[in-house]
Amino acid sequence: MKRLNLLCCCVASLLLLGTAEEVEDASEPTKRDRSHLESTLKLNEDKPADDFSGVLQRLRKIYHSSIKPLEQSYRYNELRQHEITDGEITSKPMVLFLGPWSVGKSSMINYLLGLDDTPYQLYTGAEPTTSEFTVIMHGPKLKTIEGIVMAADSARSFSPLEKFGQNFLEKLIGIEVPHKLLERVTFVDTPGIIENRKQQERGYPFNDVCQWFIDRADLIFVVFDPTKLDVGLELEMLFRQLKGRESQIRIILNKADSLATQELMRVYGALFWSLAPLINVTEPPRVYVSSFWPHEYHPDTHKDLFLKEEISLLEDLNQVIENRMENKIAFIRQHAIRVRIHALLVDRYLQTYKDKMTFFSDGEMVFRDIVEDPDKFFIFKSILAKTNVSKFDLPNREAYKDFFGINPITSFKLLSQQCSYMGGCFLEKIEKAITRELPDLLGSIGLGKKPNVLSCDITGCGENPKNRYKKP
């Protein structure tokens, strides 16, 4: 009898164990098919990447010879705080992920790169998990790079980040991953916005760092989830920094399959209601509704809609990758236009100052009168009278009060004096770059021609960027 009871107990235990294993297996979510992702992003193609080394060399030559001299002479970097390095010119397209905490930014990167359940995956969780600015880039093997090393290596284009201080560099980290998509693009994951935390607790200028990445991003994903649609001061400041970049913004309503149809419609409307005051444009940025993680969509949800939305987003990403050289040349040309306008304005301020100065005048008072009311002296209107200057490209008048507060007007030369017998005039060279050289370079890409590569002996544009962190 005792043996029978023992046998029954063993059988019952085995049945319970088997049932528990079945429940455990059933509770494990199934993985989603990734074929659409690989085909849209062309991850399965063995086609070699286009060789744009000649175009990049020519672009660097134009920048160093025709744009940078005027930029340095009139200290444009102190007005816009945007210094272009060789690393930035040769860098891959950058995709920036922004948004509140725990909305799925890191999970989305893991999904796009297929890093889930691998040693490479970014840590995710329901609590705020990302406290650093994480740069995910291509490398021959998995490798973590400290922020101080990234800032010291000009080849990575992150050397200007040193100006934000050592506290920030401790919050900057790079991860190299051997992935085919990262051969053509770089992802940047950012700390989630926590509205109830004071910014000074971060220990570094968070908004300034975000602005640095925003200025250099080719595509900006602002991610939300249905439970975090409230807009606070930090998110409002972030959207203020995104003004003028609406064409690069893609708003993502993530985790959409966690809602029923009626709830999803309400959340979608609430998202627009929250963002409407922050995006004051005629045509708002595109909003994608899906669930970006590797598991199957929840049952009884709009799977086909979510899949189509996901493919549309992937096509946007692929378009940015395909047009990387065109976008790079257009960016340098836009930068050249701003440098030219800045030089014309400083020249006009200086010329007006010289015209108003007499032997008995107080130079400081004369110039303060000009800076306080530039319209009285037709400073900006005279610039608009010149060719190829749009009123929409003119900088803010108030910015020049701060600019000349740091840089005395007497420290500059007139544009007419910025000429040499061998080098020519700075203004003529930058105008030639804007109107002829850069458009011709852009046209050579469309026609599949190889541009003529000029000598780089003066600019050193053929040299590899130096790593200041390594000892010689």
XYZ file of C-alpha atoms in Angstrom:
472
model
C 0.000 0.000 0.000
C 2.836 2.353 0.887
C 4.547 1.539 -2.427
C 1.311 2.303 -4.313
C 0.943 5.662 -2.581
C 4.586 6.483 -3.331
C 4.087 5.551 -7.001
C 0.955 7.740 -7.216
C 2.846 10.664 -5.678
C 5.680 10.272 -8.216
C 3.253 10.151 -11.140
C 1.408 13.215 -9.828
C 4.698 15.095 -9.434
C 5.733 14.252 -12.988
C 2.352 15.384 -14.335
C 2.578 18.653 -12.411
C 6.140 19.183 -13.623
C 5.096 18.553 -17.217
C 2.168 20.925 -16.878
C 4.435 23.603 -15.421
C 6.870 23.196 -18.328
C 3.998 23.464 -20.835
C 2.751 26.642 -19.125
C 6.263 28.068 -19.123
C 6.676 27.277 -22.827
C 3.262 28.719 -23.615
C 4.036 31.919 -21.718
C 7.213 32.549 -23.723
C 6.288 34.995 -26.522
C 6.964 34.012 -30.105
C 9.373 36.069 -32.188
C 8.175 38.164 -35.105
C 9.261 37.480 -38.677
C 12.105 39.850 -39.672
C 12.080 39.284 -43.430
C 10.381 42.638 -44.178
C 13.004 44.449 -42.113
C 15.922 42.804 -43.857
C 14.467 43.342 -47.338
C 13.512 46.998 -46.778
C 16.894 47.903 -45.292
C 18.671 45.704 -47.877
C 20.581 43.748 -45.235
C 20.730 40.602 -47.360
C 22.304 42.228 -50.398
C 25.948 41.487 -51.124
C 26.223 44.592 -53.281
C 29.351 46.561 -52.294
C 28.793 49.981 -50.812
C 29.190 52.936 -53.151
C 32.670 54.413 -53.062
C 32.309 58.111 -52.300
C 35.908 58.637 -51.180
C 36.617 60.935 -54.146
C 33.484 63.000 -53.467
C 34.360 63.311 -49.775
C 37.913 64.360 -50.578
C 36.635 67.034 -52.962
C 34.053 68.183 -50.390
C 36.731 68.537 -47.726
C 38.886 70.483 -50.180
C 36.048 72.944 -50.920
C 35.323 73.394 -47.223
C 38.953 73.987 -46.212
C 39.835 76.300 -49.100
C 36.605 78.255 -49.687
C 34.470 78.201 -46.509
C 36.664 77.751 -43.455
C 38.889 80.850 -44.002
C 35.854 83.180 -43.898
C 34.346 81.174 -41.044
C 37.483 81.621 -38.931
C 38.117 85.224 -39.922
C 34.661 86.341 -38.720
C 34.432 83.810 -35.820
C 31.216 82.246 -37.010
C 31.560 79.403 -34.510
C 31.020 81.855 -31.642
C 27.659 82.862 -33.126
C 26.241 79.430 -33.979
C 28.381 77.149 -31.766
C 28.724 74.713 -34.670
C 32.223 73.823 -35.723
C 32.551 71.415 -38.642
C 35.363 68.891 -38.393
C 36.774 66.503 -40.982
C 35.279 63.662 -38.971
C 31.829 65.203 -39.330
C 32.218 65.580 -43.097
C 33.169 61.921 -43.520
C 30.780 60.526 -40.883
C 27.847 58.217 -41.621
C 24.226 59.386 -41.331
C 23.141 59.737 -37.710
C 19.740 58.641 -36.380
C 18.824 60.197 -33.031
C 16.306 58.677 -30.597
C 14.563 61.123 -28.228
C 11.599 60.906 -25.882
C 10.417 60.278 -22.303
C 11.867 57.474 -20.207
C 10.890 53.848 -20.808
C 8.990 54.421 -24.057
C 10.984 51.799 -25.958
C 13.906 53.720 -27.509
C 16.525 51.128 -26.566
C 14.141 48.269 -27.395
C 13.587 49.786 -30.837
C 17.335 49.903 -31.512
C 17.657 46.283 -30.352
C 14.818 45.325 -32.710
C 16.196 47.161 -35.754
C 19.611 45.572 -35.294
C 18.311 42.156 -34.189
C 20.290 42.350 -30.934
C 17.713 40.765 -28.612
C 18.979 37.725 -26.713
C 22.529 38.450 -27.868
C 25.524 39.767 -25.916
C 25.170 43.038 -27.851
C 21.656 44.067 -26.768
C 21.060 47.359 -24.962
C 19.649 47.012 -21.469
C 15.914 47.707 -21.259
C 13.307 47.755 -18.514
C 10.149 49.372 -17.158
C 12.191 51.814 -15.052
C 14.515 54.538 -16.441
C 17.419 52.423 -17.709
C 19.447 54.670 -20.037
C 21.312 57.418 -18.179
C 23.997 57.913 -20.838
C 24.166 59.154 -24.396
C 24.924 55.859 -26.160
C 26.398 55.876 -29.679
C 25.933 52.546 -31.489
C 28.335 52.281 -34.430
C 30.011 49.689 -36.599
C 33.126 47.831 -35.576
C 34.853 44.510 -36.340
C 33.893 43.105 -32.928
C 31.813 44.013 -29.890
C 33.618 46.796 -28.076
C 32.742 49.502 -25.556
C 34.449 52.886 -25.888
C 34.563 55.441 -23.082
C 33.415 58.988 -23.767
C 36.842 60.455 -23.059
C 38.316 58.262 -25.810
C 35.562 59.179 -28.293
C 36.119 62.896 -27.672
C 39.888 62.502 -28.108
C 39.596 60.729 -31.469
C 38.773 63.256 -34.199
C 38.133 60.419 -36.660
C 34.852 59.672 -34.850
C 33.555 63.277 -35.213
C 32.752 63.581 -31.487
C 35.758 65.700 -30.461
C 33.665 68.935 -30.137
C 31.789 67.279 -27.249
C 34.761 68.035 -24.986
C 33.385 71.550 -24.507
C 30.537 70.143 -22.365
C 32.972 69.067 -19.665
C 34.247 65.897 -18.080
C 30.984 65.224 -16.229
C 29.272 64.801 -19.578
C 32.037 62.644 -21.061
C 31.445 60.227 -18.191
C 27.841 59.993 -19.437
C 28.902 59.362 -23.051
C 29.556 55.829 -24.196
C 30.189 54.217 -27.577
C 29.385 50.632 -28.534
C 30.877 49.039 -31.643
C 28.807 46.177 -33.078
C 29.613 44.068 -36.180
C 26.310 44.634 -37.991
C 25.692 45.335 -41.677
C 23.213 48.172 -41.056
C 25.767 49.989 -38.893
C 28.175 50.026 -41.838
C 25.853 52.668 -43.332
C 24.309 54.454 -40.329
C 24.983 55.349 -36.675
C 22.341 55.242 -33.921
C 22.340 57.510 -30.855
C 20.254 56.531 -27.823
C 19.587 59.352 -25.332
C 18.572 59.459 -21.663
C 14.816 59.522 -21.216
C 13.159 62.777 -20.234
C 12.000 62.745 -16.607
C 9.845 65.792 -15.990
C 10.025 65.728 -12.194
C 13.837 65.869 -12.117
C 15.695 69.152 -12.083
C 18.127 69.502 -14.945
C 20.980 70.607 -12.702
C 20.930 67.151 -11.124
C 22.311 65.717 -14.388
C 25.619 67.481 -13.784
C 25.982 68.692 -17.382
C 24.037 70.962 -19.799
C 21.518 68.387 -21.060
C 19.708 70.713 -23.475
C 22.973 71.960 -24.996
C 24.159 68.394 -25.547
C 20.807 67.480 -27.135
C 21.124 70.512 -29.419
C 24.584 69.345 -30.534
C 23.192 65.963 -31.581
C 20.035 67.519 -33.100
C 22.154 69.806 -35.309
C 24.019 66.812 -36.687
C 21.223 64.232 -36.941
C 19.951 63.184 -40.361
C 16.819 61.595 -38.873
C 15.222 62.209 -35.466
C 12.855 59.657 -33.912
C 10.770 61.150 -31.083
C 9.255 58.129 -29.349
C 6.138 58.051 -27.123
C 4.113 55.299 -25.566
C 0.397 55.393 -24.660
C 1.054 55.944 -20.953
C 3.484 58.886 -21.272
C 1.775 61.581 -23.318
C 1.994 64.414 -20.785
C 4.161 67.360 -21.815
C 6.333 69.023 -19.180
C 8.971 71.733 -19.204
C 11.855 69.502 -20.333
C 9.905 68.010 -23.258
C 8.647 71.462 -24.211
C 12.228 72.748 -24.255
C 13.239 69.793 -26.419
C 10.604 70.578 -29.060
C 11.683 74.200 -29.002
C 15.167 72.995 -29.952
C 13.671 70.976 -32.829
C 12.224 74.083 -34.509
C 13.311 74.250 -38.128
C 14.077 70.513 -38.252
C 10.510 69.328 -38.877
C 11.480 67.570 -42.115
C 13.836 65.286 -40.181
C 11.456 64.496 -37.294
C 9.443 61.264 -37.160
C 7.088 60.885 -34.200
C 6.523 57.288 -33.125
C 3.603 56.066 -31.002
C 5.173 52.866 -29.738
C 3.590 49.864 -27.951
C 0.403 50.455 -29.972
C -0.594 46.777 -29.885
C -1.132 47.020 -26.125
C -4.350 48.988 -26.738
C -7.760 48.123 -28.073
C -8.888 49.929 -31.234
C -11.049 52.507 -29.467
C -8.362 53.256 -26.879
C -5.724 53.604 -29.616
C -7.856 56.209 -31.409
C -8.223 58.199 -28.193
C -4.504 58.021 -27.451
C -3.648 59.064 -31.024
C -5.882 62.118 -30.657
C -4.434 62.899 -27.221
C -0.904 62.764 -28.657
C -1.764 65.338 -31.323
C -3.527 67.489 -28.726
C -0.417 67.439 -26.503
C 2.036 68.181 -29.315
C -0.011 70.761 -31.268
C 1.232 73.772 -29.228
C 4.835 72.581 -29.594
C 4.840 71.950 -33.366
C 3.530 75.173 -34.817
C 3.807 74.316 -38.515
C 1.287 73.959 -41.325
C 2.174 70.325 -41.975
C 2.993 68.396 -38.774
C 5.673 65.676 -38.725
C 4.691 62.156 -39.718
C 3.372 59.988 -36.861
C 3.999 56.237 -37.036
C 1.821 53.895 -34.980
C 3.266 50.441 -34.302
C 5.081 48.300 -31.769
C 8.840 48.137 -32.276
C 10.093 45.042 -30.499
C 10.842 41.487 -31.621
C 7.737 39.737 -30.259
C 4.543 39.068 -32.176
C 1.771 41.644 -32.060
C -0.873 41.055 -29.449
C -3.884 39.134 -30.777
C -7.029 40.993 -31.852
C -5.051 44.102 -32.864
C -4.497 45.768 -36.238
C -1.455 43.708 -37.230
C -1.576 44.659 -40.912
C -1.739 48.368 -40.101
C 1.170 48.147 -37.662
C 3.266 46.216 -40.191
C 2.593 48.777 -42.938
C 3.514 51.611 -40.564
C 6.730 49.837 -39.652
C 7.686 49.306 -43.299
C 7.017 53.001 -44.024
C 9.369 53.974 -41.209
C 12.039 51.583 -42.482
C 11.699 53.095 -45.973
C 12.270 56.537 -44.444
C 15.401 55.249 -42.749
C 16.648 53.600 -45.939
C 16.022 56.802 -47.910
C 18.264 58.751 -45.539
C 20.981 56.117 -45.938
C 20.702 56.125 -49.750
C 20.869 59.954 -49.920
C 23.695 60.357 -47.424
C 26.107 62.075 -49.836
C 23.470 64.412 -51.267
C 22.441 65.374 -47.724
C 26.076 65.922 -46.707
C 26.778 68.265 -49.623
C 23.502 70.129 -49.046
C 24.410 70.538 -45.363
C 27.849 71.993 -46.187
C 26.258 74.367 -48.709
C 23.694 75.488 -46.133
C 26.522 76.079 -43.679
C 28.413 78.110 -46.314
C 25.351 80.316 -46.936
C 25.082 81.081 -43.215
C 28.802 81.847 -42.975
C 28.526 84.195 -45.976
C 25.554 86.070 -44.484
C 27.338 86.378 -41.139
C 30.443 87.802 -42.837
C 28.338 90.306 -44.791
C 26.623 91.442 -41.573
C 29.869 91.869 -39.637
C 31.309 93.773 -42.602
C 28.253 96.047 -42.636
C 28.456 96.673 -38.883
C 32.148 97.518 -39.246
C 31.591 99.794 -42.244
C 28.802 101.668 -40.430
C 31.017 102.051 -37.371
C 33.852 103.509 -39.466
C 31.440 105.905 -41.228
C 30.035 107.216 -37.914
C 33.365 107.588 -36.162
C 34.971 111.038 -36.015
C 38.056 112.351 -34.282
C 36.026 113.408 -31.220
C 33.678 110.396 -31.073
C 33.589 107.848 -28.279
C 33.998 104.551 -30.150
C 32.230 102.482 -27.519
C 29.157 104.725 -27.441
C 28.999 104.906 -31.239
C 29.016 101.159 -31.628
C 26.572 100.597 -28.757
C 24.122 102.862 -30.595
C 24.554 100.768 -33.766
C 24.119 97.411 -32.006
C 21.078 98.529 -29.994
C 19.173 99.703 -33.075
C 20.643 98.212 -36.269
C 17.479 99.043 -38.262
C 18.194 102.775 -37.810
C 21.385 102.238 -39.787
C 19.826 99.793 -42.328
C 22.250 97.027 -41.332
C 19.997 94.094 -42.204
C 18.125 95.791 -45.052
C 21.382 96.517 -46.855
C 22.261 92.800 -46.750
C 18.897 91.873 -48.280
C 19.681 94.169 -51.217
C 22.516 91.845 -52.204
C 21.957 88.845 -54.449
C 21.314 85.332 -53.127
C 20.292 86.495 -49.625
C 16.894 85.517 -48.254
C 15.280 87.365 -45.361
C 14.447 83.978 -43.848
C 18.166 83.156 -43.531
C 19.042 86.286 -41.556
C 20.131 85.615 -37.960
C 18.407 87.092 -34.932
C 19.382 90.726 -34.278
C 19.680 90.038 -30.551
C 22.359 87.396 -31.213
C 24.759 90.095 -32.415
C 24.551 91.968 -29.115
C 26.052 88.918 -27.421
C 28.435 88.279 -30.308
C 29.946 91.768 -30.271
C 29.958 91.736 -26.479
C 32.617 89.022 -26.737
C 34.256 90.098 -30.008
C 35.058 93.833 -30.309
C 34.156 95.268 -33.702
C 37.681 96.648 -34.098
C 39.094 93.098 -34.096
C 37.619 92.436 -37.562
C 38.675 93.516 -41.052
C 36.431 94.650 -43.885
C 35.662 92.066 -46.557
C 37.451 94.239 -49.118
C 40.632 93.794 -47.080
C 40.279 89.981 -46.960
C 42.049 89.436 -50.281
C 45.499 88.330 -51.331
C 47.343 88.148 -54.641
C 47.813 84.371 -54.468
C 44.727 83.268 -52.536
C 42.121 85.611 -53.978
C 39.250 87.144 -51.969
C 37.456 85.195 -49.232
C 34.010 86.405 -50.305
C 34.511 85.493 -53.961
C 35.719 82.009 -53.041
C 32.753 81.208 -50.798
C 30.287 82.573 -53.373
C 31.924 80.383 -56.014
C 31.561 77.366 -53.716
C 27.867 78.119 -53.080
C 26.851 78.854 -56.664
C 29.121 76.528 -58.680
C 31.411 74.075 -56.937
C 28.982 72.432 -54.491
C 26.078 72.217 -57.012
C 28.494 70.688 -59.562
C 29.642 68.156 -56.966
C 26.025 67.306 -56.211
C 25.308 66.884 -59.917
C 28.288 64.573 -60.365
C 26.729 62.113 -57.887
C 23.438 62.020 -59.768
C 25.227 61.389 -63.060
C 27.545 58.792 -61.549
C 30.655 60.778 -62.479
C 33.826 60.842 -60.470
C 34.745 64.404 -59.464
C 38.202 65.715 -60.084
C 40.188 65.521 -56.861
C 42.371 68.574 -56.434
C 45.615 68.643 -54.510
C 45.248 68.612 -50.730
C 48.789 69.687 -49.891
C 47.676 72.950 -48.266
C 44.619 71.718 -46.390
C 45.863 68.253 -45.534
C 42.492 66.844 -46.549
C 44.078 63.593 -47.677
C 45.510 62.861 -44.219
C 43.866 60.529 -41.744
C 42.441 62.294 -38.659
C 44.726 61.944 -35.654
C 43.730 60.305 -32.389
C 44.816 62.689 -29.646
C 44.207 60.043 -26.998
C 46.907 57.700 -28.262
C 50.531 58.344 -27.453
C 52.800 58.746 -30.469
